[in-house]
Amino acid sequence: MNEKLKTFMDEKIPEIERELTNQLAKSDIPDILHESMTYSIQAGGKRIRPLLVLAVLSDLHLDSADALKVAASVELIHTYSLIHDDLPCMDDDDFRRGKPTNHKKFGEDVATLAGDAMQALAFQALADLRETPPAAAIELVGLLAKASGAQGMVKGQVLDMKGEQQVLPLADLEEVHLHKTGALLAYCIDAGAVLAEATADQRFQLARFSRNIGLAFQIQDDILDVTATTEQLGKPANSDMTSEKSTYPSLLGIEGAQTQLKARHEEAINALRSIDLEHSILHLLADYIIERNK
Amino acid sequence: MNEKLKTFMDEKIPEIERELTNQLAKSDIPDILHESMTYSIQAGGKRIRPLLVLAVLSDLHLDSADALKVAASVELIHTYSLIHDDLPCMDDDDFRRGKPTNHKKFGEDVATLAGDAMQALAFQALADLRETPPAAAIELVGLLAKASGAQGMVKGQVLDMKGEQQVLPLADLEEVHLHKTGALLAYCIDAGAVLAEATADQRFQLARFSRNIGLAFQIQDDILDVTATTEQLGKPANSDMTSEKSTYPSLLGIEGAQTQLKARHEEAINALRSIDLEHSILHLLADYIIERNK
């Protein structure tokens, strides 16, 4: 991994995890609920979303004590979605990141409620910002709600479920990903831009970056599902193939998917270049996202 | 029903229902998700929570175009909680208000996601307020998140689940209800007070009113479960008895429960009296809540 990125991640990831623990440290949460929420929050994960928030701030040379709260908030949304996604009535997964899923450990009832509570906690974190002007904080609430709800992430999950029984054209597959994973990734970058009081042009180009890096992230996920081992992934490899889901490799072949990945990556970097962020943490994170092997 | 209250409800309920439909009218929500959300939102219900928000504003002689959005927002939270509560892994209910529950109609996967999306939409509605100062809007976000999450409604549901297998002492039963239903009812009244820029003393006394009326509401629910017919309730009567759940009548007997109900009601009215709201819509709503027969 690039040295500058490694330094950034080595510094920020422990801060993100401390902030997540802080967010959960409320004395009046019942034990079993607190345990269940903590279990999934501490299950690891790459913390890509909070890192994106912090990368934008770092690249735009701004710092705010609120940045970590905003970063933790989006990880709470991401984690709640994983808990609900794994439920028997959804993807019915027994393992995630090599550990039993939340409902396997705590039961479906507690897992459902832990997800619900985690979503509320994400918005509570935004209401707790202290240095951010209220108008910016309420803008973040609106952006996060839209990105995570019926017009964003949840929309993507519904489209994904509907698409599982059929071969989707590429445009429909992109529509799934732009919502299911893309909307929240785009929020992270836009949230950083809101905190940093970025210009309209910066926000526009950062959105172009997000859109392309979000798709690149998903293409790489699909490729890894075919090429990586179960051990590397911490979940069964080839699970998409088994379920006959449409994926980039199934529609385009491995090579075609790799060509798409490269094109999306270049377009993302072009967006950064146009706002003089070629030499940025965001650029390094984009490289990292498409070069990861799990 | 009291004539003044009837006029208030006849005017406000259609406005609340129009606003709920407006909140769901976003063109980019997938059809099946929109249908599922609309199904539960239009399933009727007494709209007690939105009416409480509007009652506070009316009693404090303030009007705001944002009041309906705040009122709709809390009904979205209440409705999401009902959808998730009915799921097979939770209460496993097939009927609500005489109609099939959301998951019986749309499947568990869609019902889970409809609930998730509805929670996000509630916060999105608060982010869309136009006349309310951003500082007050963000305060509402924080209050709603706390009232509905791991320290509020979800906490109550967890305590309720844990309590189902045993006889609870009265204090523990109240702890369940103060969170499970009480936290959101108290939020409604406090939200109205925030919008109306109420004084600290008004907010304090309104909170005392809320706490008591919330418990009264639950005691009446428990009494109705024993005394009302299945037809009146739109769900099986005596369901609490069958499941051996602790209730006010099971702990105190019907008469003891009715005495408690009366005491809570009087305490609530005393709180209103202390801030000159004896002759208020809130008072009439409190009477209505404890006199209802379903």
mmCIF file of N, CA and C in Angstrom, chain B residues 124-242:
data_model
loop_
_atom_site.group_PDB
_atom_site.id
_atom_site.type_symbol
_atom_site.label_atom_id
_atom_site.label_comp_id
_atom_site.label_asym_id
_atom_site.label_seq_id
_atom_site.Cartn_x
_atom_site.Cartn_y
_atom_site.Cartn_z
ATOM 1 N N GLN B 124 -35.825 12.593 6.961
ATOM 2 C CA GLN B 124 -35.803 13.432 5.762
ATOM 3 C C GLN B 124 -36.874 14.530 5.855
ATOM 4 N N ALA B 125 -38.041 14.179 6.409
ATOM 5 C CA ALA B 125 -39.109 15.174 6.558
ATOM 6 C C ALA B 125 -38.660 16.324 7.459
ATOM 7 N N LEU B 126 -37.929 15.995 8.525
ATOM 8 C CA LEU B 126 -37.436 17.058 9.427
ATOM 9 C C LEU B 126 -36.376 17.914 8.736
ATOM 10 N N ALA B 127 -35.605 17.301 7.847
ATOM 11 C CA ALA B 127 -34.587 18.062 7.114
ATOM 12 C C ALA B 127 -35.218 18.987 6.077
ATOM 13 N N ASP B 128 -36.495 18.742 5.758
ATOM 14 C CA ASP B 128 -37.197 19.531 4.736
ATOM 15 C C ASP B 128 -37.987 20.697 5.315
ATOM 16 N N LEU B 129 -37.927 20.906 6.624
ATOM 17 C CA LEU B 129 -38.678 22.025 7.213
ATOM 18 C C LEU B 129 -38.186 23.327 6.589
ATOM 19 N N ARG B 130 -39.107 24.222 6.322
ATOM 20 C CA ARG B 130 -38.733 25.458 5.627
ATOM 21 C C ARG B 130 -38.870 26.709 6.488
ATOM 22 N N GLU B 131 -39.796 26.687 7.460
ATOM 23 C CA GLU B 131 -40.038 27.899 8.265
ATOM 24 C C GLU B 131 -39.349 27.839 9.616
ATOM 25 N N THR B 132 -38.913 26.648 9.987
ATOM 26 C CA THR B 132 -38.317 26.439 11.310
ATOM 27 C C THR B 132 -36.828 26.784 11.249
ATOM 28 N N PRO B 133 -36.309 27.510 12.229
ATOM 29 C CA PRO B 133 -34.863 27.796 12.215
ATOM 30 C C PRO B 133 -34.086 26.477 12.236
ATOM 31 N N PRO B 134 -32.969 26.389 11.487
ATOM 32 C CA PRO B 134 -32.187 25.151 11.439
ATOM 33 C C PRO B 134 -31.823 24.623 12.827
ATOM 34 N N ALA B 135 -31.570 25.508 13.776
ATOM 35 C CA ALA B 135 -31.197 25.040 15.120
ATOM 36 C C ALA B 135 -32.343 24.264 15.768
ATOM 37 N N ALA B 136 -33.582 24.709 15.530
ATOM 38 C CA ALA B 136 -34.740 23.989 16.078
ATOM 39 C C ALA B 136 -34.949 22.685 15.311
ATOM 40 N N ALA B 137 -34.743 22.706 14.002
ATOM 41 C CA ALA B 137 -34.922 21.493 13.193
ATOM 42 C C ALA B 137 -33.936 20.414 13.641
ATOM 43 N N ILE B 138 -32.689 20.810 13.862
ATOM 44 C CA ILE B 138 -31.684 19.814 14.257
ATOM 45 C C ILE B 138 -31.962 19.333 15.688
ATOM 46 N N GLU B 139 -32.534 20.204 16.512
ATOM 47 C CA GLU B 139 -32.945 19.749 17.850
ATOM 48 C C GLU B 139 -34.024 18.662 17.734
ATOM 49 N N LEU B 140 -34.972 18.864 16.832
ATOM 50 C CA LEU B 140 -36.022 17.855 16.624
ATOM 51 C C LEU B 140 -35.430 16.531 16.154
ATOM 52 N N VAL B 141 -34.436 16.589 15.258
ATOM 53 C CA VAL B 141 -33.775 15.363 14.791
ATOM 54 C C VAL B 141 -33.191 14.599 15.981
ATOM 55 N N GLY B 142 -32.497 15.314 16.847
ATOM 56 C CA GLY B 142 -31.884 14.675 18.014
ATOM 57 C C GLY B 142 -32.922 14.098 18.966
ATOM 58 N N LEU B 143 -33.997 14.856 19.198
ATOM 59 C CA LEU B 143 -35.053 14.380 20.099
ATOM 60 C C LEU B 143 -35.761 13.155 19.526
ATOM 61 N N LEU B 144 -36.026 13.166 18.213
ATOM 62 C CA LEU B 144 -36.731 12.049 17.584
ATOM 63 C C LEU B 144 -35.854 10.799 17.566
ATOM 64 N N ALA B 145 -34.559 10.995 17.261
ATOM 65 C CA ALA B 145 -33.643 9.847 17.222
ATOM 66 C C ALA B 145 -33.549 9.210 18.602
ATOM 67 N N LYS B 146 -33.435 10.056 19.627
ATOM 68 C CA LYS B 146 -33.328 9.518 20.985
ATOM 69 C C LYS B 146 -34.632 8.823 21.411
ATOM 70 N N ALA B 147 -35.765 9.450 21.085
ATOM 71 C CA ALA B 147 -37.058 8.884 21.497
ATOM 72 C C ALA B 147 -37.365 7.574 20.785
ATOM 73 N N SER B 148 -36.836 7.399 19.571
ATOM 74 C CA SER B 148 -37.214 6.212 18.794
ATOM 75 C C SER B 148 -36.159 5.106 18.836
ATOM 76 N N GLY B 149 -34.955 5.417 19.312
ATOM 77 C CA GLY B 149 -33.846 4.471 19.192
ATOM 78 C C GLY B 149 -33.572 3.656 20.442
ATOM 79 N N ALA B 150 -32.277 3.363 20.629
ATOM 80 C CA ALA B 150 -31.820 2.429 21.664
ATOM 81 C C ALA B 150 -32.082 2.941 23.080
ATOM 82 N N GLN B 151 -32.367 4.240 23.213
ATOM 83 C CA GLN B 151 -32.662 4.790 24.540
ATOM 84 C C GLN B 151 -34.157 5.044 24.706
ATOM 85 N N GLY B 152 -34.928 4.758 23.650
ATOM 86 C CA GLY B 152 -36.352 5.072 23.686
ATOM 87 C C GLY B 152 -37.207 3.891 23.265
ATOM 88 N N MET B 153 -37.874 4.037 22.121
ATOM 89 C CA MET B 153 -38.836 3.028 21.660
ATOM 90 C C MET B 153 -38.204 1.650 21.481
ATOM 91 N N VAL B 154 -37.032 1.590 20.829
ATOM 92 C CA VAL B 154 -36.400 0.281 20.608
ATOM 93 C C VAL B 154 -36.002 -0.334 21.951
ATOM 94 N N LYS B 155 -35.516 0.497 22.881
ATOM 95 C CA LYS B 155 -35.232 -0.003 24.228
ATOM 96 C C LYS B 155 -36.478 -0.654 24.831
ATOM 97 N N GLY B 156 -37.611 0.016 24.725
ATOM 98 C CA GLY B 156 -38.857 -0.513 25.258
ATOM 99 C C GLY B 156 -39.214 -1.859 24.642
ATOM 100 N N GLN B 157 -38.961 -1.991 23.336
ATOM 101 C CA GLN B 157 -39.278 -3.263 22.674
ATOM 102 C C GLN B 157 -38.378 -4.389 23.175
ATOM 103 N N VAL B 158 -37.112 -4.052 23.408
ATOM 104 C CA VAL B 158 -36.182 -5.058 23.935
ATOM 105 C C VAL B 158 -36.598 -5.461 25.355
ATOM 106 N N LEU B 159 -36.915 -4.478 26.197
ATOM 107 C CA LEU B 159 -37.358 -4.783 27.567
ATOM 108 C C LEU B 159 -38.632 -5.619 27.544
ATOM 109 N N ASP B 160 -39.516 -5.308 26.612
ATOM 110 C CA ASP B 160 -40.787 -6.022 26.488
ATOM 111 C C ASP B 160 -40.537 -7.491 26.110
ATOM 112 N N MET B 161 -39.657 -7.726 25.154
ATOM 113 C CA MET B 161 -39.322 -9.083 24.732
ATOM 114 C C MET B 161 -38.750 -9.891 25.889
ATOM 115 N N LYS B 162 -37.829 -9.242 26.608
ATOM 116 C CA LYS B 162 -37.185 -9.920 27.735
ATOM 117 C C LYS B 162 -38.195 -10.225 28.834
ATOM 118 N N GLY B 163 -39.212 -9.349 28.969
ATOM 119 C CA GLY B 163 -40.191 -9.489 30.044
ATOM 120 C C GLY B 163 -41.295 -10.492 29.754
ATOM 121 N N GLU B 164 -41.394 -10.926 28.477
ATOM 122 C CA GLU B 164 -42.546 -11.745 28.108
ATOM 123 C C GLU B 164 -42.581 -13.105 28.787
ATOM 124 N N GLN B 165 -41.398 -13.621 29.138
ATOM 125 C CA GLN B 165 -41.364 -14.966 29.721
ATOM 126 C C GLN B 165 -41.539 -14.955 31.241
ATOM 127 N N GLN B 166 -41.758 -13.792 31.844
ATOM 128 C CA GLN B 166 -41.814 -13.762 33.302
ATOM 129 C C GLN B 166 -42.855 -12.758 33.791
ATOM 130 N N VAL B 167 -43.245 -12.888 35.047
ATOM 131 C CA VAL B 167 -44.116 -11.891 35.657
ATOM 132 C C VAL B 167 -43.250 -10.717 36.094
ATOM 133 N N LEU B 168 -43.547 -9.522 35.562
ATOM 134 C CA LEU B 168 -42.759 -8.335 35.901
ATOM 135 C C LEU B 168 -43.372 -7.605 37.084
ATOM 136 N N PRO B 169 -42.545 -7.064 37.991
ATOM 137 C CA PRO B 169 -43.091 -6.148 38.991
ATOM 138 C C PRO B 169 -43.625 -4.883 38.290
ATOM 139 N N LEU B 170 -44.541 -4.187 38.945
ATOM 140 C CA LEU B 170 -45.173 -3.014 38.335
ATOM 141 C C LEU B 170 -44.153 -1.984 37.839
ATOM 142 N N ALA B 171 -43.091 -1.770 38.627
ATOM 143 C CA ALA B 171 -42.090 -0.758 38.251
ATOM 144 C C ALA B 171 -41.427 -1.128 36.918
ATOM 145 N N ASP B 172 -41.143 -2.422 36.727
ATOM 146 C CA ASP B 172 -40.527 -2.855 35.470
ATOM 147 C C ASP B 172 -41.497 -2.742 34.312
ATOM 148 N N LEU B 173 -42.769 -3.041 34.587
ATOM 149 C CA LEU B 173 -43.780 -2.916 33.540
ATOM 150 C C LEU B 173 -43.880 -1.452 33.087
ATOM 151 N N GLU B 174 -43.824 -0.535 34.049
ATOM 152 C CA GLU B 174 -43.881 0.893 33.682
ATOM 153 C C GLU B 174 -42.655 1.309 32.883
ATOM 154 N N GLU B 175 -41.496 0.743 33.264
ATOM 155 C CA GLU B 175 -40.251 1.023 32.533
ATOM 156 C C GLU B 175 -40.400 0.609 31.055
ATOM 157 N N VAL B 176 -41.010 -0.552 30.830
ATOM 158 C CA VAL B 176 -41.270 -0.991 29.445
ATOM 159 C C VAL B 176 -42.113 0.052 28.713
ATOM 160 N N HIS B 177 -43.246 0.418 29.318
ATOM 161 C CA HIS B 177 -44.176 1.297 28.609
ATOM 162 C C HIS B 177 -43.661 2.718 28.452
ATOM 163 N N LEU B 178 -42.932 3.196 29.473
ATOM 164 C CA LEU B 178 -42.388 4.562 29.372
ATOM 165 C C LEU B 178 -41.476 4.664 28.154
ATOM 166 N N HIS B 179 -40.849 3.553 27.772
ATOM 167 C CA HIS B 179 -39.988 3.567 26.591
ATOM 168 C C HIS B 179 -40.729 3.128 25.338
ATOM 169 N N LYS B 180 -41.415 1.984 25.425
ATOM 170 C CA LYS B 180 -41.985 1.389 24.212
ATOM 171 C C LYS B 180 -43.010 2.306 23.536
ATOM 172 N N THR B 181 -43.918 2.855 24.305
ATOM 173 C CA THR B 181 -44.882 3.784 23.706
ATOM 174 C C THR B 181 -44.690 5.213 24.224
ATOM 175 N N GLY B 182 -44.221 5.338 25.477
ATOM 176 C CA GLY B 182 -44.162 6.647 26.114
ATOM 177 C C GLY B 182 -43.177 7.605 25.488
ATOM 178 N N ALA B 183 -42.015 7.084 25.067
ATOM 179 C CA ALA B 183 -40.962 7.976 24.570
ATOM 180 C C ALA B 183 -41.417 8.721 23.324
ATOM 181 N N LEU B 184 -42.098 8.026 22.433
ATOM 182 C CA LEU B 184 -42.518 8.669 21.190
ATOM 183 C C LEU B 184 -43.687 9.631 21.431
ATOM 184 N N LEU B 185 -44.605 9.250 22.340
ATOM 185 C CA LEU B 185 -45.703 10.162 22.692
ATOM 186 C C LEU B 185 -45.139 11.439 23.317
ATOM 187 N N ALA B 186 -44.151 11.276 24.194
ATOM 188 C CA ALA B 186 -43.542 12.454 24.831
ATOM 189 C C ALA B 186 -42.830 13.316 23.789
ATOM 190 N N TYR B 187 -42.195 12.648 22.817
ATOM 191 C CA TYR B 187 -41.550 13.411 21.744
ATOM 192 C C TYR B 187 -42.567 14.297 21.020
ATOM 193 N N CYS B 188 -43.739 13.756 20.725
ATOM 194 C CA CYS B 188 -44.750 14.513 19.969
ATOM 195 C C CYS B 188 -45.046 15.838 20.652
ATOM 196 N N ILE B 189 -45.235 15.746 21.954
ATOM 197 C CA ILE B 189 -45.609 16.939 22.706
ATOM 198 C C ILE B 189 -44.427 17.894 22.811
ATOM 199 N N ASP B 190 -43.242 17.338 23.018
ATOM 200 C CA ASP B 190 -42.051 18.182 23.098
ATOM 201 C C ASP B 190 -41.749 18.811 21.728
ATOM 202 N N ALA B 191 -41.991 18.056 20.663
ATOM 203 C CA ALA B 191 -41.758 18.604 19.318
ATOM 204 C C ALA B 191 -42.680 19.796 19.068
ATOM 205 N N GLY B 192 -43.937 19.661 19.470
ATOM 206 C CA GLY B 192 -44.861 20.789 19.348
ATOM 207 C C GLY B 192 -44.358 21.983 20.141
ATOM 208 N N ALA B 193 -43.844 21.707 21.342
ATOM 209 C CA ALA B 193 -43.335 22.779 22.198
ATOM 210 C C ALA B 193 -42.116 23.458 21.576
ATOM 211 N N VAL B 194 -41.233 22.676 20.941
ATOM 212 C CA VAL B 194 -40.058 23.255 20.272
ATOM 213 C C VAL B 194 -40.509 24.166 19.135
ATOM 214 N N LEU B 195 -41.438 23.666 18.314
ATOM 215 C CA LEU B 195 -41.937 24.483 17.191
ATOM 216 C C LEU B 195 -42.586 25.765 17.698
ATOM 217 N N ALA B 196 -43.281 25.655 18.837
ATOM 218 C CA ALA B 196 -43.995 26.818 19.383
ATOM 219 C C ALA B 196 -43.095 27.700 20.242
ATOM 220 N N GLU B 197 -41.818 27.344 20.310
ATOM 221 C CA GLU B 197 -40.873 28.085 21.157
ATOM 222 C C GLU B 197 -41.415 28.270 22.576
ATOM 223 N N ALA B 198 -41.860 27.162 23.162
ATOM 224 C CA ALA B 198 -42.418 27.181 24.513
ATOM 225 C C ALA B 198 -41.349 27.544 25.541
ATOM 226 N N THR B 199 -41.773 28.048 26.696
ATOM 227 C CA THR B 199 -40.830 28.364 27.772
ATOM 228 C C THR B 199 -40.362 27.063 28.429
ATOM 229 N N ALA B 200 -39.281 27.182 29.212
ATOM 230 C CA ALA B 200 -38.751 26.001 29.910
ATOM 231 C C ALA B 200 -39.803 25.414 30.841
ATOM 232 N N ASP B 201 -40.557 26.275 31.525
ATOM 233 C CA ASP B 201 -41.576 25.789 32.441
ATOM 234 C C ASP B 201 -42.691 25.078 31.689
ATOM 235 N N GLN B 202 -43.094 25.636 30.554
ATOM 236 C CA GLN B 202 -44.114 24.955 29.745
ATOM 237 C C GLN B 202 -43.622 23.580 29.300
ATOM 238 N N ARG B 203 -42.344 23.520 28.845
ATOM 239 C CA ARG B 203 -41.820 22.232 28.387
ATOM 240 C C ARG B 203 -41.762 21.218 29.522
ATOM 241 N N PHE B 204 -41.390 21.690 30.705
ATOM 242 C CA PHE B 204 -41.298 20.794 31.863
ATOM 243 C C PHE B 204 -42.671 20.221 32.211
ATOM 244 N N GLN B 205 -43.665 21.084 32.273
ATOM 245 C CA GLN B 205 -45.010 20.618 32.644
ATOM 246 C C GLN B 205 -45.637 19.771 31.539
ATOM 247 N N LEU B 206 -45.334 20.124 30.294
ATOM 248 C CA LEU B 206 -45.844 19.307 29.185
ATOM 249 C C LEU B 206 -45.213 17.907 29.221
ATOM 250 N N ALA B 207 -43.944 17.835 29.664
ATOM 251 C CA ALA B 207 -43.294 16.522 29.777
ATOM 252 C C ALA B 207 -43.964 15.693 30.874
ATOM 253 N N ARG B 208 -44.341 16.368 31.967
ATOM 254 C CA ARG B 208 -45.066 15.681 33.049
ATOM 255 C C ARG B 208 -46.425 15.183 32.526
ATOM 256 N N PHE B 209 -47.083 16.018 31.765
ATOM 257 C CA PHE B 209 -48.338 15.609 31.130
ATOM 258 C C PHE B 209 -48.111 14.364 30.264
ATOM 259 N N SER B 210 -47.071 14.415 29.420
ATOM 260 C CA SER B 210 -46.779 13.316 28.485
ATOM 261 C C SER B 210 -46.566 11.999 29.195
ATOM 262 N N ARG B 211 -45.732 12.070 30.210
ATOM 263 C CA ARG B 211 -45.361 10.859 30.935
ATOM 264 C C ARG B 211 -46.607 10.164 31.489
ATOM 265 N N ASN B 212 -47.487 10.954 32.042
ATOM 266 C CA ASN B 212 -48.683 10.376 32.654
ATOM 267 C C ASN B 212 -49.711 9.936 31.619
ATOM 268 N N ILE B 213 -49.826 10.705 30.562
ATOM 269 C CA ILE B 213 -50.818 10.331 29.557
ATOM 270 C C ILE B 213 -50.317 9.105 28.769
ATOM 271 N N GLY B 214 -49.002 8.987 28.636
ATOM 272 C CA GLY B 214 -48.425 7.811 27.968
ATOM 273 C C GLY B 214 -48.740 6.536 28.744
ATOM 274 N N LEU B 215 -48.568 6.599 30.060
ATOM 275 C CA LEU B 215 -48.890 5.422 30.883
ATOM 276 C C LEU B 215 -50.393 5.152 30.869
ATOM 277 N N ALA B 216 -51.182 6.217 30.931
ATOM 278 C CA ALA B 216 -52.646 6.048 30.892
ATOM 279 C C ALA B 216 -53.066 5.354 29.599
ATOM 280 N N PHE B 217 -52.453 5.762 28.506
ATOM 281 C CA PHE B 217 -52.728 5.185 27.197
ATOM 282 C C PHE B 217 -52.490 3.675 27.223
ATOM 283 N N GLN B 218 -51.381 3.274 27.842
ATOM 284 C CA GLN B 218 -51.014 1.861 27.881
ATOM 285 C C GLN B 218 -51.930 1.070 28.811
ATOM 286 N N ILE B 219 -52.262 1.678 29.950
ATOM 287 C CA ILE B 219 -53.167 0.996 30.890
ATOM 288 C C ILE B 219 -54.511 0.750 30.194
ATOM 289 N N GLN B 220 -54.981 1.762 29.476
ATOM 290 C CA GLN B 220 -56.250 1.616 28.759
ATOM 291 C C GLN B 220 -56.149 0.512 27.701
ATOM 292 N N ASP B 221 -55.019 0.443 27.002
ATOM 293 C CA ASP B 221 -54.777 -0.625 26.018
ATOM 294 C C ASP B 221 -54.896 -1.993 26.678
ATOM 295 N N ASP B 222 -54.255 -2.130 27.827
ATOM 296 C CA ASP B 222 -54.266 -3.412 28.548
ATOM 297 C C ASP B 222 -55.685 -3.767 29.008
ATOM 298 N N ILE B 223 -56.398 -2.752 29.499
ATOM 299 C CA ILE B 223 -57.774 -3.004 29.968
ATOM 300 C C ILE B 223 -58.642 -3.428 28.782
ATOM 301 N N LEU B 224 -58.493 -2.720 27.657
ATOM 302 C CA LEU B 224 -59.294 -3.042 26.463
ATOM 303 C C LEU B 224 -59.015 -4.457 25.987
ATOM 304 N N ASP B 225 -57.747 -4.883 26.111
ATOM 305 C CA ASP B 225 -57.403 -6.226 25.640
ATOM 306 C C ASP B 225 -58.213 -7.285 26.386
ATOM 307 N N VAL B 226 -58.574 -6.974 27.636
ATOM 308 C CA VAL B 226 -59.357 -7.920 28.433
ATOM 309 C C VAL B 226 -60.854 -7.740 28.208
ATOM 310 N N THR B 227 -61.290 -6.453 28.083
ATOM 311 C CA THR B 227 -62.735 -6.204 28.119
ATOM 312 C C THR B 227 -63.391 -6.037 26.750
ATOM 313 N N ALA B 228 -62.591 -5.673 25.717
ATOM 314 C CA ALA B 228 -63.199 -5.406 24.412
ATOM 315 C C ALA B 228 -63.326 -6.696 23.617
ATOM 316 N N THR B 229 -64.104 -6.638 22.561
ATOM 317 C CA THR B 229 -64.265 -7.820 21.705
ATOM 318 C C THR B 229 -63.246 -7.763 20.570
ATOM 319 N N THR B 230 -63.015 -8.909 19.950
ATOM 320 C CA THR B 230 -62.103 -8.989 18.818
ATOM 321 C C THR B 230 -62.543 -8.038 17.708
ATOM 322 N N GLU B 231 -63.857 -7.937 17.526
ATOM 323 C CA GLU B 231 -64.374 -7.065 16.463
ATOM 324 C C GLU B 231 -64.031 -5.599 16.732
ATOM 325 N N GLN B 232 -64.204 -5.161 17.988
ATOM 326 C CA GLN B 232 -63.873 -3.768 18.324
ATOM 327 C C GLN B 232 -62.393 -3.483 18.081
ATOM 328 N N LEU B 233 -61.535 -4.457 18.433
ATOM 329 C CA LEU B 233 -60.092 -4.212 18.395
ATOM 330 C C LEU B 233 -59.488 -4.371 16.998
ATOM 331 N N GLY B 234 -60.119 -5.185 16.141
ATOM 332 C CA GLY B 234 -59.542 -5.462 14.821
ATOM 333 C C GLY B 234 -58.360 -6.413 14.926
ATOM 334 N N LYS B 235 -58.142 -6.961 16.099
ATOM 335 C CA LYS B 235 -57.103 -7.979 16.323
ATOM 336 C C LYS B 235 -57.646 -8.896 17.430
ATOM 337 N N PRO B 236 -57.079 -10.092 17.606
ATOM 338 C CA PRO B 236 -57.642 -10.993 18.602
ATOM 339 C C PRO B 236 -57.672 -10.358 19.997
ATOM 340 N N ALA B 237 -58.832 -10.345 20.650
ATOM 341 C CA ALA B 237 -58.924 -9.871 22.032
ATOM 342 C C ALA B 237 -58.257 -10.903 22.939
ATOM 343 N N ASN B 238 -57.903 -10.440 24.123
ATOM 344 C CA ASN B 238 -57.307 -11.352 25.104
ATOM 345 C C ASN B 238 -55.967 -11.930 24.681
ATOM 346 N N SER B 239 -55.295 -11.298 23.666
ATOM 347 C CA SER B 239 -54.039 -11.865 23.167
ATOM 348 C C SER B 239 -52.946 -11.772 24.229
ATOM 349 N N ASP B 240 -53.002 -10.728 25.071
ATOM 350 C CA ASP B 240 -51.986 -10.597 26.120
ATOM 351 C C ASP B 240 -52.116 -11.727 27.144
ATOM 352 N N MET B 241 -53.374 -12.026 27.507
ATOM 353 C CA MET B 241 -53.633 -13.086 28.492
ATOM 354 C C MET B 241 -53.104 -14.413 27.955
ATOM 355 N N THR B 242 -53.425 -14.669 26.677
ATOM 356 C CA THR B 242 -53.013 -15.930 26.062
ATOM 357 C C THR B 242 -51.498 -16.091 26.120
#
